[in-house]
Coordinates of C-alpha atoms and ligand atoms in Angstrom, one line a residue:
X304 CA 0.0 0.0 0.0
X305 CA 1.3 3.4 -1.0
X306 CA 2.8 6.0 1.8
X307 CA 3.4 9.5 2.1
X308 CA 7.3 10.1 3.4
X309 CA 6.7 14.2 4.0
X310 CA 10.5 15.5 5.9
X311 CA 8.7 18.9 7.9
X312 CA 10.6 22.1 8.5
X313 CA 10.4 23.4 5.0
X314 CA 8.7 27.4 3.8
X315 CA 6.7 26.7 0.7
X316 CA 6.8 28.8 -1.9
X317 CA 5.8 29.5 -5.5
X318 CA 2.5 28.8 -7.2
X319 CA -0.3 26.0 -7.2
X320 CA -2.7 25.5 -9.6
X321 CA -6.2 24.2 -8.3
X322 CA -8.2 21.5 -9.7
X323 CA -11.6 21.5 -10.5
X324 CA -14.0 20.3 -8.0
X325 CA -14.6 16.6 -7.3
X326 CA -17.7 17.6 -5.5
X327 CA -19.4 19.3 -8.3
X328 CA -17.8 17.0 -10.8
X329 CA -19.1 13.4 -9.7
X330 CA -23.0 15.4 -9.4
X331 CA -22.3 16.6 -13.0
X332 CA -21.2 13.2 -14.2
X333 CA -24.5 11.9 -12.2
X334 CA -26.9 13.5 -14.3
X335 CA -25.3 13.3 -17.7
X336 CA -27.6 10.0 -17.6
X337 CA -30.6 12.6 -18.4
X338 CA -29.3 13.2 -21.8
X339 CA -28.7 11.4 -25.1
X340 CA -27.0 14.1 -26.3
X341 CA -23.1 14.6 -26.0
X342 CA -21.8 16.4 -23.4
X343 CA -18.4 18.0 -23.1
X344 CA -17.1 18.5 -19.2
X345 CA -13.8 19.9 -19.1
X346 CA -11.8 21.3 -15.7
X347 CA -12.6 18.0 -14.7
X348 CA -10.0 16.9 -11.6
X349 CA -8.3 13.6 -11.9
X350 CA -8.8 11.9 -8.7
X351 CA -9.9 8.3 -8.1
X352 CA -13.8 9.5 -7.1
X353 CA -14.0 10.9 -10.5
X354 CA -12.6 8.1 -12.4
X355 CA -14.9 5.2 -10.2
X356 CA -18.1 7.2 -11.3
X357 CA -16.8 7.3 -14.6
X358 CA -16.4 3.5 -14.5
X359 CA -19.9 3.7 -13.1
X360 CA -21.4 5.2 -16.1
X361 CA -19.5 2.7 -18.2
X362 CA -21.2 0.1 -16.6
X363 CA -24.2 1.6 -17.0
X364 CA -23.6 2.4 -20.3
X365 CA -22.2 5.1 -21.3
X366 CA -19.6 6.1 -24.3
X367 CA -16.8 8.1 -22.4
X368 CA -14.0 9.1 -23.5
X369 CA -11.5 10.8 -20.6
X370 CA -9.0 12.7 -22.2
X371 CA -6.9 13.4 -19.0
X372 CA -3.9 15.3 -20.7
X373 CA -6.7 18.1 -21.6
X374 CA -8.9 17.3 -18.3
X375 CA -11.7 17.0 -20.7
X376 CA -14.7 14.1 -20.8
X377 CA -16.9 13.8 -23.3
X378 CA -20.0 11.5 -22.9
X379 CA -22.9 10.5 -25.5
X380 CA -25.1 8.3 -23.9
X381 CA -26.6 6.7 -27.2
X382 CA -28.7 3.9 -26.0
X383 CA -30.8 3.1 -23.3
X384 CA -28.6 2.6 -20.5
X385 CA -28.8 0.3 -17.7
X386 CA -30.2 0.5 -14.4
X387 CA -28.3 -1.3 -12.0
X388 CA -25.5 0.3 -9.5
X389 CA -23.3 -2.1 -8.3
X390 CA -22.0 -2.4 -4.2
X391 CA -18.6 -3.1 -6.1
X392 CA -18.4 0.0 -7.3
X393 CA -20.7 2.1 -4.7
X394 CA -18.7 0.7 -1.7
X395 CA -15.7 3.5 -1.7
X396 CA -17.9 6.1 -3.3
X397 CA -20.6 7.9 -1.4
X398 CA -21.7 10.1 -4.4
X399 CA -22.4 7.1 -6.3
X400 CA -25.6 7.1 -4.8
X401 CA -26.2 10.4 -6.6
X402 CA -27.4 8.1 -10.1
X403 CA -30.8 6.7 -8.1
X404 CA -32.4 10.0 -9.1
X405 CA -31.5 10.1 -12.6
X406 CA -32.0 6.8 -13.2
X407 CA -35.1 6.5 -11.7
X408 CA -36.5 10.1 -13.3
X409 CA -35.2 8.9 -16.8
X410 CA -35.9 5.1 -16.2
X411 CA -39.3 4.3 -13.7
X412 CA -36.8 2.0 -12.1
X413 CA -33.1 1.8 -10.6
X414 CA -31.5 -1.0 -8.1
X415 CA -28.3 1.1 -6.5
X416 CA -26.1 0.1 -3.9
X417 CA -26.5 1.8 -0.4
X418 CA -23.5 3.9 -0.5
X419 CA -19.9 4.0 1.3
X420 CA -17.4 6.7 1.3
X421 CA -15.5 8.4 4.2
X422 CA -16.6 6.8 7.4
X423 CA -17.1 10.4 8.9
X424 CA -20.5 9.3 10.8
X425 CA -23.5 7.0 9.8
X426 CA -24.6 9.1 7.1
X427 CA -28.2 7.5 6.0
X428 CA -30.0 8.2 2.7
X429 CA -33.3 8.9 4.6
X430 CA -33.6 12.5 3.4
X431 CA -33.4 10.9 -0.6
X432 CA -35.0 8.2 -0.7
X433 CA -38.4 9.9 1.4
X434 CA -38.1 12.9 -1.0
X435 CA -38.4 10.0 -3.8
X436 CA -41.0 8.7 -2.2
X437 CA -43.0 11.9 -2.3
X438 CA -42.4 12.2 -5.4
X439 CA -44.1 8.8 -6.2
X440 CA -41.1 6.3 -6.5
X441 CA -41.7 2.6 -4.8
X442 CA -38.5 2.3 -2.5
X443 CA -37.7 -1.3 -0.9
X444 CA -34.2 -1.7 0.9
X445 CA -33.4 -5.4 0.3
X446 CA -29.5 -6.5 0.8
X447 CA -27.6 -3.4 1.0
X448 CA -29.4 -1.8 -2.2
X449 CA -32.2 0.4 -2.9
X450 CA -34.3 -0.8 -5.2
X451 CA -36.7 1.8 -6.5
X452 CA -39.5 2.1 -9.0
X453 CA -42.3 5.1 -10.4
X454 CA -44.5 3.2 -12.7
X455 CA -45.9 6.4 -13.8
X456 CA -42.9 8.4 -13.6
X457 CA -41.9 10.8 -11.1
X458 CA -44.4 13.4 -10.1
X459 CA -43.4 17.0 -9.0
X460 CA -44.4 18.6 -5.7
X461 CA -43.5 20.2 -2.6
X462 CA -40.7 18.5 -1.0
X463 CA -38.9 20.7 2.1
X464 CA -35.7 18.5 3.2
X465 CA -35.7 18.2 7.2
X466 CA -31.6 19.1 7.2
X467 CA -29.5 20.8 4.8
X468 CA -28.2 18.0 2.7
X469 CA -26.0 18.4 0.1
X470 CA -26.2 15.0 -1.5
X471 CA -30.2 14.7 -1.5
X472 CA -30.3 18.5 -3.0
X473 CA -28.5 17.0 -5.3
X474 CA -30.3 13.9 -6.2
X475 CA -33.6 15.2 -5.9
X476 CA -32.3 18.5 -8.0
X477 CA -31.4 16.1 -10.7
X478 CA -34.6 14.1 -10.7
X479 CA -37.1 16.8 -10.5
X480 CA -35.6 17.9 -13.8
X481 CA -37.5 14.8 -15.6
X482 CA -40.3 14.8 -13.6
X483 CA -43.9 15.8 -14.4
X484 CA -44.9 19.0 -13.7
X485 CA -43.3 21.5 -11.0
X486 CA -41.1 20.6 -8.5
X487 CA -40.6 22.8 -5.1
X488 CA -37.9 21.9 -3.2
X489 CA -36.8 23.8 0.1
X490 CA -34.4 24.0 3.0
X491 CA -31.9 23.1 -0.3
X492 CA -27.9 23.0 -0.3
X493 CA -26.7 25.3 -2.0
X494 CA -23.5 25.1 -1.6
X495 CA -21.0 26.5 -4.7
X496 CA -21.0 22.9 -6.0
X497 CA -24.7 22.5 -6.3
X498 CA -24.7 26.4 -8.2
X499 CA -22.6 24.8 -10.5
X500 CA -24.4 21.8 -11.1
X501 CA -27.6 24.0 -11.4
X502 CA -25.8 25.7 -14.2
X503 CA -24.8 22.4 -16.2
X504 CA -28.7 21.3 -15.6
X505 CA -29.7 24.8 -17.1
X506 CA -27.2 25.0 -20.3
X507 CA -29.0 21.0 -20.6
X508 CA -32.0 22.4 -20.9
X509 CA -33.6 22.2 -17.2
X510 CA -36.0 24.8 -16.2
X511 CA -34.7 25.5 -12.6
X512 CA -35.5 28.7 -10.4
X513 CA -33.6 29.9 -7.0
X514 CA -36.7 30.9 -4.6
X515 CA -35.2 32.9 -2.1
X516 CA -32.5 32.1 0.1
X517 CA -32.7 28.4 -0.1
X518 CA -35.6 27.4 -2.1
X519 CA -35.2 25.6 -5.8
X520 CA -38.1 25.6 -8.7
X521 CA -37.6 22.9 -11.2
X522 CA -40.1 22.7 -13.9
X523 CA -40.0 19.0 -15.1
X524 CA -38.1 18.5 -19.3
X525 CA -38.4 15.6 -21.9
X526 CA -36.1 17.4 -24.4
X527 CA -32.0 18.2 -23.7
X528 CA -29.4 20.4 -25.5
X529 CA -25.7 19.0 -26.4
X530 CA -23.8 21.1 -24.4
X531 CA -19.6 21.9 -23.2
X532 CA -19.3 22.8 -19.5
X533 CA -16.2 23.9 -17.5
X534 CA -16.2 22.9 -13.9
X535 CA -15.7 25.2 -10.7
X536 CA -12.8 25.5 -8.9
X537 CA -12.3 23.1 -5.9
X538 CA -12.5 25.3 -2.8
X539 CA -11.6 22.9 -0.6
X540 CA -8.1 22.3 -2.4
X541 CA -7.7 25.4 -2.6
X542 CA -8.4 26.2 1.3
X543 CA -5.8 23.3 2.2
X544 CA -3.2 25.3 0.2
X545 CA -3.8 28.7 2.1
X546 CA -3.7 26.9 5.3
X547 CA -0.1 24.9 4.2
X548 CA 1.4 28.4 3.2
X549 CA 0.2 29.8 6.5
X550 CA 1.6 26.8 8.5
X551 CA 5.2 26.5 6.8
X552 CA 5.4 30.7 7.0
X553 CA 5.6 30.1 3.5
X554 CA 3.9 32.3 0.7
X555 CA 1.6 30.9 -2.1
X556 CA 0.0 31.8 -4.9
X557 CA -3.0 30.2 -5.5
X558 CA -4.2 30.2 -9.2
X559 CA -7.4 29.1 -10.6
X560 CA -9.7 30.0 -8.4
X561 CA -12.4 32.7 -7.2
X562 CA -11.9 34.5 -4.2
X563 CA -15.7 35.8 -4.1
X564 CA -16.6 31.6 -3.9
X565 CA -14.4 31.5 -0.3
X566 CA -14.8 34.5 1.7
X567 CA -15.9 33.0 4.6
X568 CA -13.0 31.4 4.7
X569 CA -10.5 34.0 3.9
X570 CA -11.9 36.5 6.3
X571 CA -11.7 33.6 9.2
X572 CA -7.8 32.8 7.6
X573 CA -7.1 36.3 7.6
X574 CA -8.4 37.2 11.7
X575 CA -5.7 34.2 12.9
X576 CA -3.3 35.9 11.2
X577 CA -2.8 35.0 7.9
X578 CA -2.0 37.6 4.8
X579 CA -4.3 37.6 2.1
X580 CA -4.4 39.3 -1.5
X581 CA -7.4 38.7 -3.3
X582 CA -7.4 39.4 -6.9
X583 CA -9.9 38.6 -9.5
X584 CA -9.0 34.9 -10.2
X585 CA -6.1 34.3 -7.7
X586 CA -4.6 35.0 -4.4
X587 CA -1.1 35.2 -2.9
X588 CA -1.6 33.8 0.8
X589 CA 1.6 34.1 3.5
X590 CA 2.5 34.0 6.9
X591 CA 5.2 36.1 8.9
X592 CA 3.8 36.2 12.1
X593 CA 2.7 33.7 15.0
X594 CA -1.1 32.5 14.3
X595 CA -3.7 33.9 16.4
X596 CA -6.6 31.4 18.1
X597 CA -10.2 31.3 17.3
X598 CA -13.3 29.5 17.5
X599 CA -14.9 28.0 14.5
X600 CA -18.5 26.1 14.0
X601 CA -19.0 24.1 10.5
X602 CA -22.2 25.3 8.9
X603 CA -23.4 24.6 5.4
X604 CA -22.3 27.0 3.0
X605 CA -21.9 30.3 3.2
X606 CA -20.8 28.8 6.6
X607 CA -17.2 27.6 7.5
X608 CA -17.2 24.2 5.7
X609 CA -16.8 20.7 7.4
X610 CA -14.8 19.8 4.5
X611 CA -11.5 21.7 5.6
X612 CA -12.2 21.3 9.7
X613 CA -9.5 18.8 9.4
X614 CA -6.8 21.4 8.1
X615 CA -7.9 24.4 9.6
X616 CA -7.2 22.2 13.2
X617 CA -3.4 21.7 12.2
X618 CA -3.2 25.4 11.7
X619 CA -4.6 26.0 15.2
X620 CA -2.3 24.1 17.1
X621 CA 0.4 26.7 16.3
X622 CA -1.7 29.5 17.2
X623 CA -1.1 31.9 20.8
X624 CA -4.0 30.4 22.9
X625 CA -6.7 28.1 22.9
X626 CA -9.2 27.3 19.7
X627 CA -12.1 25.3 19.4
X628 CA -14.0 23.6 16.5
X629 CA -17.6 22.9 16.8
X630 CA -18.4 19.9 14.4
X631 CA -22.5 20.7 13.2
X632 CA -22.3 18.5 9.9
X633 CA -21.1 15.2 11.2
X634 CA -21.0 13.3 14.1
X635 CA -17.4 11.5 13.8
X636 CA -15.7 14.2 12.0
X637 CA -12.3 14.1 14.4
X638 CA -10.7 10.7 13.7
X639 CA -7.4 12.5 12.4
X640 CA -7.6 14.2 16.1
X641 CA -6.1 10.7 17.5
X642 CA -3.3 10.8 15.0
X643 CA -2.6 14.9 15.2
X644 CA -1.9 13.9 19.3
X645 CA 0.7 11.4 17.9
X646 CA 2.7 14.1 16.7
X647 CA 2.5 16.0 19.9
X648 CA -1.3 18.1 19.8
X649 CA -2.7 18.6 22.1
X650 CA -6.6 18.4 21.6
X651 CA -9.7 17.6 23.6
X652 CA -12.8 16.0 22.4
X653 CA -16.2 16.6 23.8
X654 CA -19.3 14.9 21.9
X655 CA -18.7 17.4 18.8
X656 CA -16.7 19.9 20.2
X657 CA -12.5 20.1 19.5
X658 CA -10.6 22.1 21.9
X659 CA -7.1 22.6 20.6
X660 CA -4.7 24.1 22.7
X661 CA -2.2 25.8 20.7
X662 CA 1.7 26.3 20.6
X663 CA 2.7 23.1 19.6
X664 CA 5.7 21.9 18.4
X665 CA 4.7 18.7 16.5
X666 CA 7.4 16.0 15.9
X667 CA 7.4 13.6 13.0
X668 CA 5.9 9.6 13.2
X669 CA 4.1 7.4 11.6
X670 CA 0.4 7.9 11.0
X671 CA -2.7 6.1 9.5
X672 CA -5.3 8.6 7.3
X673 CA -8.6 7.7 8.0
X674 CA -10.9 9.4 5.3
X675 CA -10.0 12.3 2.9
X676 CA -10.0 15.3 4.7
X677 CA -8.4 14.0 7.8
X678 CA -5.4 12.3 4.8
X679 CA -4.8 15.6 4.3
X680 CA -5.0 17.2 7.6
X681 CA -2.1 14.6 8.4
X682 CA -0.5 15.7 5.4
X683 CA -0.5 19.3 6.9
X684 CA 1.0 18.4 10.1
X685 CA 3.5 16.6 8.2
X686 CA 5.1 19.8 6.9
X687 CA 5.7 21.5 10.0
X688 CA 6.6 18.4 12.1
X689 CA 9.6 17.8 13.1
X690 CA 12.0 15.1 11.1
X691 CA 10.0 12.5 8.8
X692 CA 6.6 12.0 8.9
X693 CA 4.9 9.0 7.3
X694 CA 1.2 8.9 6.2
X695 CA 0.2 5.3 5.7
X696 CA -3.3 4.1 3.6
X697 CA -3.3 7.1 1.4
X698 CA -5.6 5.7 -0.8
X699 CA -8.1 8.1 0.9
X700 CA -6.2 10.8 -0.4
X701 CA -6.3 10.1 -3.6
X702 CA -10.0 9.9 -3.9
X703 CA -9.7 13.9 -3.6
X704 CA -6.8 15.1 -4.3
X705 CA -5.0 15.7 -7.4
X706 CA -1.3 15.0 -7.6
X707 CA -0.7 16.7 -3.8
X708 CA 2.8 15.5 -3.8
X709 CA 4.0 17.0 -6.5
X710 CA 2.1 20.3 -6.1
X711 CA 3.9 20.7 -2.6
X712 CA 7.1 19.4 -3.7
X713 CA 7.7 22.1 -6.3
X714 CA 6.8 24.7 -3.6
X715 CA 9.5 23.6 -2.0
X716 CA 8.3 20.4 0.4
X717 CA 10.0 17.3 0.9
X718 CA 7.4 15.0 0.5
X719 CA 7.6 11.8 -1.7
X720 CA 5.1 9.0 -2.5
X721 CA 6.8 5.5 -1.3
X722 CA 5.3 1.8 -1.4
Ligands
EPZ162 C1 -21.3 16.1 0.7 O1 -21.6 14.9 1.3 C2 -19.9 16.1 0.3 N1 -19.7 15.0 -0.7 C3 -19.0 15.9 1.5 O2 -17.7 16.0 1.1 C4 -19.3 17.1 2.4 O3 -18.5 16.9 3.6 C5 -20.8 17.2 2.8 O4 -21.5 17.2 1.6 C6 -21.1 18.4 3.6 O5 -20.7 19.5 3.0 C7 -19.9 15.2 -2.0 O6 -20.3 16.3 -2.4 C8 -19.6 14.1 -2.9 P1 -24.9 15.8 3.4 P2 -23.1 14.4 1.6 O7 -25.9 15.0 2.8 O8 -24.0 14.8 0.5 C9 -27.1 13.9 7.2 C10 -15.4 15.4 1.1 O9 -14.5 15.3 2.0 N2 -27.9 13.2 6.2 O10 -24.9 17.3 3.2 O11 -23.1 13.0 2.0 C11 -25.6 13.4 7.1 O12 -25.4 12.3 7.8 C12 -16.8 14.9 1.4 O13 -15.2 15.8 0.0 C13 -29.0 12.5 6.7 O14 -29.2 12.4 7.9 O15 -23.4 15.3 2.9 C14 -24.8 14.6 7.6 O16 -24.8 14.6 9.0 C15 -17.0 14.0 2.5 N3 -29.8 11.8 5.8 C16 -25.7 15.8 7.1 O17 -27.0 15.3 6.8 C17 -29.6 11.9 4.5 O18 -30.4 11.3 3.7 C18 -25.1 16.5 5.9 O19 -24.8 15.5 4.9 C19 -28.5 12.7 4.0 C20 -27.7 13.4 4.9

């Protein structure tokens, strides 16, 4: 199994150029089962999520071609396609969960696998498959897969989610699209991923109105448009970056991205200390001077995101004084927290509160990464610990992040990927 070897102590310094986002992708790549007509997604980030829903849609049935030197996949879905989502493939991918709506709008029928992915807390499908259900679909769980059906199709109506959830704004966002009539759906996600994936839906053809703050209209198509899309920026990559040039003292520019899309977390970055310089599709992030504490909750977006908890905790065990992290999205978000103390942190735990006492001075050993974000979060650590630091099982980084090692190393880190 393939290691990290990451020697810490180095300044990084020079520019990294961020990936398009996973998250947006794999919805995207979801729904191109709507259309028969060929799609073009380009920006598209070359991480193993991306490339097991790709080999998802092959299964189905899909004609993809992945040009990865160009980032580019174009995708003509000619025939009818198939309807049956295999464990095999579902058990490592969460979002793979995200065809049961598309299938099932475009198809009356689907059998998918009940999803894995980062074991971050028990996270159920409840709030998708009952939103199905409203919409008329037939849902049976029968040995680990959800086997749905909608005779008559699926039917639009008023469908207000009981928790912000990205994955079921998604799903039912993508199914409303080919159902009957007019679909309400409130209390959505609507995080920068799902605006993109309402824009790829839109250019497709899909009637699809924001109501207010987080309320989505979706007036139900037969008919779709061939259509070229590029993909958003990954904010999370590019958050992990500002927080490794703020932990080595380094300085970074970070290219490819929108500020406007992270503010919330630039203006949080910038209050512990960090030096920021927006400008209109990049920023230079650095750190000269000692990182200040603060308290952080994870919200859905425009809140802090749970997605970069992980990193922003290595950050604060260098800070003057005491932080704390207040996990709202999952309930077993702090599994890198055992492996951060085995570098010398020193963090509390409290049902889903982190208290991380801060002016650490890490020292290098050998750790196991859990699920993505806490991979990276180890990562972090990594290059400001002391001596050699060894991050075992990075197959969970790979589902997420594009060629990390080598984006480091040529800012400066010594960091090398070793069997
Ligand atoms: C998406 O997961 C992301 N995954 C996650 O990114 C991200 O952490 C999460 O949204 C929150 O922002 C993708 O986009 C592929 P949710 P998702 O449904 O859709 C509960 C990463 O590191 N819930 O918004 O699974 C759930 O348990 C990953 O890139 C139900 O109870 O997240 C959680 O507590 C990991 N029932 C909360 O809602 C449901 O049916 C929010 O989950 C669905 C969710």
């Amino acid at each position: 199994m393939q290691k990290l070897e990451i020697n810490g102590g180095k300044k990084l310094s020079g520019s990294i150029t961020i990936s398009g986002s996973k998250n947006a992708t794999l919805p995207i790549l979801a729904s191109t089962i709507l259309t028969n007509k060929k799609v073009v997604i380009k920006n598209i980030p070359l991480v193993k999520d991306v490339e097991t829903m790709v080999d998802l849609l092959k299964l189905l049935g899909s004609t993809i071609k992945l040009d990865k030197k160009k980032k580019k996949i174009e995708i003509i879905n000619k025939e009818s396609l198939k309807t049956f989502a295999p464990y095999r493939l579902l058990k490592t991918m969460r979002a793979g969960v995200l065809v049961l709506g598309a299938l099932l709008a475009k198809y009356k029928n689907a059998k998918v696998s009940l999803p894995g992915g980062c074991a971050i807390g028990s996270r159920p499908v409840d709030i998708h498959l009952n939103a199905l259900k409203k919409m008329g679909a037939n849902i049976k769980i029968k040995d680990g897969y959800i086997i749905a059906s909608a005779k008559n199709g699926l039917k639009g109506c008023l469908i207000t989610f009981p928790k912000v959830s990205v994955g079921a704004t998604e799903n039912i966002l993508i199914a409303a699209c080919f159902a009957q009539g007019k679909t309400k759906l409130r209390n959505c996600a609507l995080e920068p991923e799902i605006k993109d994936l309402i824009l790829f839906l839109q250019k497709l053809g899909c009637k699809i109105n924001q109501i207010g703050k987080r309320g989505l209209n979706i007036l139900g198509v037969r008919k779709t448009e061939s259509i070229s899309h590029q993909v958003i920026f990954d904010r999370i990559e590019a958050g992990t970056y500002i927080i490794a040039a703020a932990l080595t003292n380094g300085i970074l520019k970070i290219k490819k991205i929108n500020p406007k899309v992270i503010l919330t977390e630039i203006e949080l970055l910038k209050k512990m200390g960090v030096k920021i310089i927006k400008k209109k599709n990049y920023i230079i992030a650095s750190c000269s001077k000692k990182i200040k504490n603060i308290n952080i909750i994870t919200e859905p977006y425009p809140g802090f995101p749970t997605d970069l908890q992980a990193q922003i905790m290595v950050l604060m065990t260098m800070a003057n004084g005491t932080s704390t992290i207040k996990e709202n999205i999952f309930e077993n978000r702090f599994m890198h927290v055992s492996e951060l103390r085995r570098l010398g942190a020193k963090i509390e735990i409290k049902n889903n509160k982190a208290t991380i006492y801060g002016n650490s001075k890490l020292k290098g050993a050998e750790l196991m990464a859990t699920d993505l974000r806490a991979s990276v979060s180890l990562v972090l650590a990594g290059l400001v610990a002391k001596n050699k630091t060894i991050v075992n099982r990075i197959y969970h980084l790979d589902r997420g992040y594009e060629k990390i090692e080598k984006k480091l190393s040529l800012c400066g880190a010594k960091i090398k990927r070793i069997k």
